[in-house]
Amino acid sequence: MERPDFDTVVTATVGYSGLLPTVRAIRAGKQIALANKETLVVAGELVTRLLRESPVRVIPVDSEHSAIYQCLVGEDPATVEKLIITASGGPFRSFSKEQIESVTPSQALRHPRWNMGAKITIDSATMLNKAFEIIEARWLFDVTPDRIEAVVHPQSIVHSMVEFIDGAVKAQLGIPDMRLPIRYALGDASRLPSSERPLSLTDYAQLTFEKPDPEKFPCLKLAPYALNRGGNAACIINAANEVAVRAFLDEKISFPEIYGTIMRTLDAIPFIQSPTLDDYVETHRAAITFAEQLTGCKIPLR
């Protein structure tokens, strides 16, 4: 991280493993292209405090946060009314609550729009990824939790929106292809030319939006819980989820038990109101260990 021959670090590892490298990069004065939402989910307060003390900028790579970042360019932050994060709805958007109870790993891995790794695909199916994106947005854009909401947009063309105090809403649109936000971040928020096929709105008869259902997808409720609770709560949620997702993929627990594992781990791990970096590391370790005991599933401790 301290090498002088590069100025930008792309944090693109999975889960908690992104936290410590990102902290090191910030302390080394490197710009961050952040493709690992868990860095801010796990330790948003700590990371943003480090950023305030540093000249380092973070440019988000996740398509939703890149969209918000682009919509905010040239705008006065004081005029922002609301951040609206879009979600595809995952593979079970049209399933009933009863149908969701018996879904299989192979079903959950069939995302309707994006080709992603197994972990984030399952997080999309539970919609915990959307809860994590709400938490990340709170820290990235310094917006209070009550001014961030998720909306289901099955076509995945509108990547996110910003509503302003005058009622105007700005949106960033593009085909569902991660090369666009990656290119924008690596270009240091500049528009680099592309040979990829651009979006043609005439290819889409409809762009639809609907409210997500937290009764079918209870993991959505974890965003307001974690943000209102603060401290190490989101760190516990993330660690428990890492184990629960692996356990579900290994068919050791059912799909609804992913949420159940998270809640039981939250009840078991001591809450810390103002954690240090060492506290986050220990919280992660303790939550992983407890969730492994619950599920009978072991994962590598990162």
Coordinates of C-alpha atoms in Angstrom, one line a residue:
M1 CA 0.0 0.0 0.0
E2 CA 2.9 2.4 0.7
R3 CA 4.5 1.9 -2.8
P4 CA 5.0 5.3 -4.6
D5 CA 4.4 4.0 -8.1
F6 CA 0.6 4.0 -7.9
D7 CA -2.0 6.5 -6.5
T8 CA -5.2 4.5 -6.5
V9 CA -6.3 1.3 -4.7
V10 CA -9.2 -0.6 -6.0
T11 CA -10.9 -2.5 -3.1
A12 CA -12.7 -5.3 -4.8
T13 CA -12.4 -8.2 -2.4
V14 CA -15.5 -10.0 -1.0
G15 CA -17.0 -9.2 2.4
Y16 CA -15.1 -8.2 5.5
S17 CA -11.7 -8.8 3.8
G18 CA -11.9 -5.4 2.2
L19 CA -11.8 -3.4 5.5
L20 CA -8.1 -3.7 6.6
P21 CA -6.6 -3.1 3.1
T22 CA -8.8 0.0 2.6
V23 CA -7.8 1.4 6.0
R24 CA -4.1 0.8 5.1
A25 CA -4.6 2.5 1.7
I26 CA -6.3 5.6 3.3
R27 CA -3.5 5.9 5.9
A28 CA -1.0 5.7 3.0
G29 CA -2.8 8.5 1.2
K30 CA -4.0 6.5 -1.8
Q31 CA -7.3 7.3 -3.6
I32 CA -9.9 4.6 -3.2
A33 CA -12.0 3.0 -5.9
L34 CA -14.4 1.2 -3.7
A35 CA -16.1 -2.0 -5.0
N36 CA -16.4 -3.5 -1.6
K37 CA -19.5 -2.2 0.2
E38 CA -18.7 -4.2 3.4
T39 CA -15.8 -1.8 4.2
L40 CA -18.4 0.9 5.0
V41 CA -21.0 -1.5 6.3
V42 CA -18.7 -3.0 8.9
A43 CA -16.9 0.2 10.0
G44 CA -18.5 3.2 8.3
E45 CA -18.0 5.6 11.2
L46 CA -14.3 4.7 11.6
V47 CA -13.5 4.8 7.9
T48 CA -15.3 8.1 7.3
R49 CA -13.4 9.6 10.3
L50 CA -10.1 8.5 8.7
L51 CA -11.2 10.1 5.4
R52 CA -12.0 13.4 7.1
E53 CA -8.5 13.5 8.4
S54 CA -7.0 12.7 5.0
P55 CA -6.9 14.2 1.5
V56 CA -8.0 10.8 0.1
R57 CA -11.2 10.6 -2.0
V58 CA -13.4 7.6 -2.3
I59 CA -15.1 7.0 -5.7
P60 CA -17.7 4.2 -5.5
V61 CA -17.6 1.4 -8.0
D62 CA -20.9 -0.3 -7.1
S63 CA -23.4 0.6 -9.9
E64 CA -25.9 2.1 -7.4
H65 CA -23.4 4.3 -5.5
S66 CA -21.7 5.3 -8.7
A67 CA -25.0 6.4 -10.0
I68 CA -25.7 8.5 -6.9
Y69 CA -22.1 9.9 -7.1
Q70 CA -22.7 11.0 -10.7
C71 CA -26.1 12.5 -10.0
L72 CA -24.5 14.6 -7.2
V73 CA -21.8 16.2 -9.4
G74 CA -22.2 19.9 -9.4
E75 CA -25.1 19.9 -6.8
D76 CA -25.2 21.5 -3.4
P77 CA -25.4 18.8 -0.8
A78 CA -27.8 21.0 1.2
T79 CA -30.3 20.6 -1.6
V80 CA -30.5 16.8 -1.5
E81 CA -33.8 15.6 -0.2
K82 CA -33.5 11.8 -0.7
L83 CA -31.3 9.1 -2.1
I84 CA -33.2 6.4 -4.0
I85 CA -31.3 3.1 -4.5
T86 CA -32.7 0.8 -7.1
A87 CA -32.8 -3.0 -6.7
S88 CA -33.5 -5.7 -9.3
G89 CA -35.6 -7.6 -6.8
G90 CA -33.5 -10.7 -7.3
P91 CA -34.7 -14.1 -8.5
F92 CA -37.6 -14.3 -5.9
R93 CA -39.3 -10.9 -6.5
S94 CA -42.5 -12.6 -7.7
F95 CA -42.4 -15.5 -5.2
S96 CA -44.8 -15.7 -2.3
K97 CA -43.5 -15.8 1.2
E98 CA -44.4 -19.5 1.3
Q99 CA -42.5 -20.2 -1.9
I100 CA -39.4 -18.4 -0.6
E101 CA -39.3 -20.7 2.4
S102 CA -38.3 -23.7 0.3
V103 CA -36.1 -22.3 -2.4
T104 CA -32.8 -24.0 -3.2
P105 CA -29.3 -22.8 -3.7
S106 CA -29.5 -23.4 -7.4
Q107 CA -32.6 -21.3 -7.7
A108 CA -31.0 -18.5 -5.6
L109 CA -27.9 -18.4 -7.8
R110 CA -30.0 -17.6 -10.9
H111 CA -30.0 -13.8 -10.9
P112 CA -32.3 -12.3 -13.5
R113 CA -30.0 -9.4 -14.6
W114 CA -26.4 -9.6 -13.3
N115 CA -23.7 -12.2 -13.5
M116 CA -22.0 -12.1 -10.1
G117 CA -20.1 -14.3 -7.7
A118 CA -22.0 -16.7 -5.4
K119 CA -21.9 -14.6 -2.3
I120 CA -23.3 -11.4 -3.7
T121 CA -25.8 -13.3 -5.7
I122 CA -27.2 -14.9 -2.6
D123 CA -27.1 -11.4 -0.9
S124 CA -29.2 -10.1 -3.8
A125 CA -31.7 -13.0 -3.4
T126 CA -32.2 -12.2 0.4
M127 CA -32.0 -8.4 -0.5
L128 CA -29.4 -8.0 2.3
N129 CA -27.2 -6.5 -0.4
K130 CA -29.8 -3.7 -0.6
A131 CA -29.7 -3.2 3.1
F132 CA -25.9 -3.1 2.9
E133 CA -26.1 -0.5 0.1
I134 CA -28.3 1.7 2.2
I135 CA -25.8 1.5 5.0
E136 CA -22.9 2.3 2.6
A137 CA -24.8 5.2 1.1
R138 CA -25.3 6.7 4.6
W139 CA -21.5 6.9 5.1
L140 CA -20.5 7.7 1.5
F141 CA -22.8 10.6 1.1
D142 CA -23.3 11.8 4.7
V143 CA -27.1 11.5 4.4
T144 CA -29.2 10.5 7.4
P145 CA -30.8 7.1 7.2
D146 CA -34.4 8.4 7.0
R147 CA -33.5 10.0 3.7
I148 CA -32.3 6.9 1.9
E149 CA -34.8 4.4 0.4
A150 CA -34.7 1.4 -1.9
V151 CA -37.1 0.8 -4.8
V152 CA -37.4 -2.4 -6.9
H153 CA -36.6 -1.8 -10.6
P154 CA -36.6 -5.2 -12.4
Q155 CA -35.0 -3.9 -15.6
S156 CA -31.9 -2.6 -13.9
I157 CA -31.5 0.3 -16.3
V158 CA -31.9 3.1 -13.8
H159 CA -29.0 2.5 -11.4
S160 CA -30.1 4.9 -8.7
M161 CA -31.6 8.4 -8.3
V162 CA -31.4 11.5 -6.2
E163 CA -34.4 13.6 -5.3
F164 CA -33.8 17.3 -4.5
I165 CA -35.7 19.8 -2.3
D166 CA -37.4 21.4 -5.4
G167 CA -38.9 18.1 -6.3
A168 CA -36.6 17.3 -9.2
V169 CA -35.2 13.8 -9.5
K170 CA -31.9 13.0 -11.3
A171 CA -31.2 9.4 -12.4
Q172 CA -28.2 7.7 -13.9
L173 CA -29.2 5.2 -16.6
G174 CA -27.1 2.5 -18.4
I175 CA -27.2 -1.1 -19.5
P176 CA -26.6 -3.5 -16.6
D177 CA -22.8 -3.7 -17.2
M178 CA -20.3 -3.1 -14.5
R179 CA -17.7 -1.8 -17.0
L180 CA -19.4 1.6 -16.9
P181 CA -19.0 2.4 -13.2
I182 CA -15.5 0.7 -13.1
R183 CA -14.4 3.0 -16.0
Y184 CA -15.8 6.1 -14.3
A185 CA -14.0 5.3 -11.0
L186 CA -10.7 4.4 -12.7
G187 CA -11.0 7.6 -14.7
D188 CA -11.1 9.5 -11.4
A189 CA -14.7 10.6 -12.1
S190 CA -13.9 11.6 -15.7
R191 CA -15.8 10.3 -18.7
L192 CA -13.5 7.9 -20.6
P193 CA -14.5 6.8 -24.2
S194 CA -16.0 3.3 -24.6
S195 CA -16.6 1.0 -27.5
E196 CA -19.3 -0.8 -25.7
R197 CA -22.9 -0.7 -26.9
P198 CA -24.7 2.3 -25.4
L199 CA -28.1 2.2 -23.9
S200 CA -31.0 2.6 -26.3
L201 CA -34.2 3.5 -24.5
T202 CA -36.3 2.2 -27.5
D203 CA -35.1 -1.3 -26.6
Y204 CA -37.2 -1.1 -23.4
A205 CA -40.9 -0.9 -23.7
Q206 CA -41.3 -0.1 -19.9
L207 CA -39.2 0.9 -17.0
T208 CA -41.1 -0.1 -13.8
F209 CA -40.7 0.6 -10.1
E210 CA -42.3 -0.9 -7.0
K211 CA -41.8 -0.9 -3.3
P212 CA -39.8 -3.8 -1.8
D213 CA -41.6 -6.1 0.6
P214 CA -39.8 -6.4 3.9
E215 CA -42.1 -9.2 5.1
K216 CA -40.9 -11.4 2.2
F217 CA -37.4 -10.1 2.5
P218 CA -36.8 -9.4 6.2
C219 CA -33.1 -8.8 5.7
L220 CA -34.1 -5.3 4.4
K221 CA -35.1 -4.4 7.9
L222 CA -31.4 -4.8 9.0
A223 CA -30.4 -1.5 7.4
P224 CA -32.5 0.8 9.7
Y225 CA -31.7 -1.5 12.6
A226 CA -27.9 -1.3 12.1
L227 CA -27.9 2.5 11.4
N228 CA -30.1 3.3 14.4
R229 CA -28.2 1.0 16.7
G230 CA -24.7 2.1 15.5
G231 CA -21.6 0.7 17.0
N232 CA -20.6 -2.7 16.0
A233 CA -24.1 -3.9 15.0
A234 CA -23.5 -3.9 11.3
C235 CA -20.2 -5.7 11.8
I236 CA -22.0 -8.5 13.5
I237 CA -24.7 -8.7 10.8
N238 CA -22.0 -8.9 8.1
A239 CA -20.0 -11.6 9.8
A240 CA -23.1 -13.7 10.6
N241 CA -24.3 -13.3 7.0
E242 CA -20.9 -14.5 5.6
V243 CA -21.3 -17.8 7.5
A244 CA -25.0 -18.1 6.8
V245 CA -24.6 -17.7 3.1
R246 CA -21.9 -20.4 3.0
A247 CA -24.1 -22.7 5.1
F248 CA -27.1 -22.2 2.8
L249 CA -24.9 -22.9 -0.3
D250 CA -23.7 -26.1 1.4
E251 CA -27.4 -27.0 2.2
K252 CA -26.8 -26.9 6.0
I253 CA -29.6 -24.3 6.5
S254 CA -32.7 -23.2 4.7
F255 CA -33.0 -19.8 2.9
P256 CA -35.1 -18.2 5.7
E257 CA -32.5 -19.4 8.2
I258 CA -30.0 -16.9 6.7
Y259 CA -32.0 -14.1 8.4
G260 CA -32.5 -16.3 11.5
T261 CA -28.8 -16.9 11.9
I262 CA -28.1 -13.2 11.7
M263 CA -30.6 -12.3 14.3
R264 CA -29.4 -15.0 16.7
T265 CA -25.8 -13.8 16.3
L266 CA -26.9 -10.2 17.0
D267 CA -28.4 -11.4 20.2
A268 CA -25.3 -13.3 21.3
I269 CA -22.4 -11.0 20.5
P270 CA -21.7 -8.1 22.9
F271 CA -22.6 -4.6 21.6
I272 CA -19.9 -1.9 21.5
Q273 CA -21.1 1.6 21.1
S274 CA -17.8 3.2 20.0
P275 CA -15.6 0.4 18.6
T276 CA -12.0 0.8 17.7
L277 CA -10.4 -1.0 14.7
D278 CA -9.3 -3.7 17.0
D279 CA -12.9 -4.0 18.3
Y280 CA -14.2 -4.5 14.8
V281 CA -11.6 -7.2 14.2
E282 CA -12.6 -9.0 17.4
T283 CA -16.3 -8.6 16.8
H284 CA -15.9 -10.1 13.4
R285 CA -14.0 -13.1 14.8
A286 CA -16.5 -13.6 17.6
A287 CA -19.6 -13.4 15.3
I288 CA -18.0 -15.8 12.8
T289 CA -17.3 -18.3 15.5
F290 CA -20.8 -18.1 17.0
A291 CA -22.5 -18.4 13.6
E292 CA -20.3 -21.3 12.7
Q293 CA -21.5 -23.1 15.8
L294 CA -25.1 -22.3 14.9
T295 CA -24.9 -23.6 11.4
G296 CA -22.3 -26.3 11.6
C297 CA -20.5 -24.5 8.7
K298 CA -16.9 -23.4 8.8
I299 CA -15.5 -20.6 6.7
P300 CA -11.9 -19.2 6.4
L301 CA -11.4 -16.4 8.9
R302 CA -10.2 -13.3 7.0

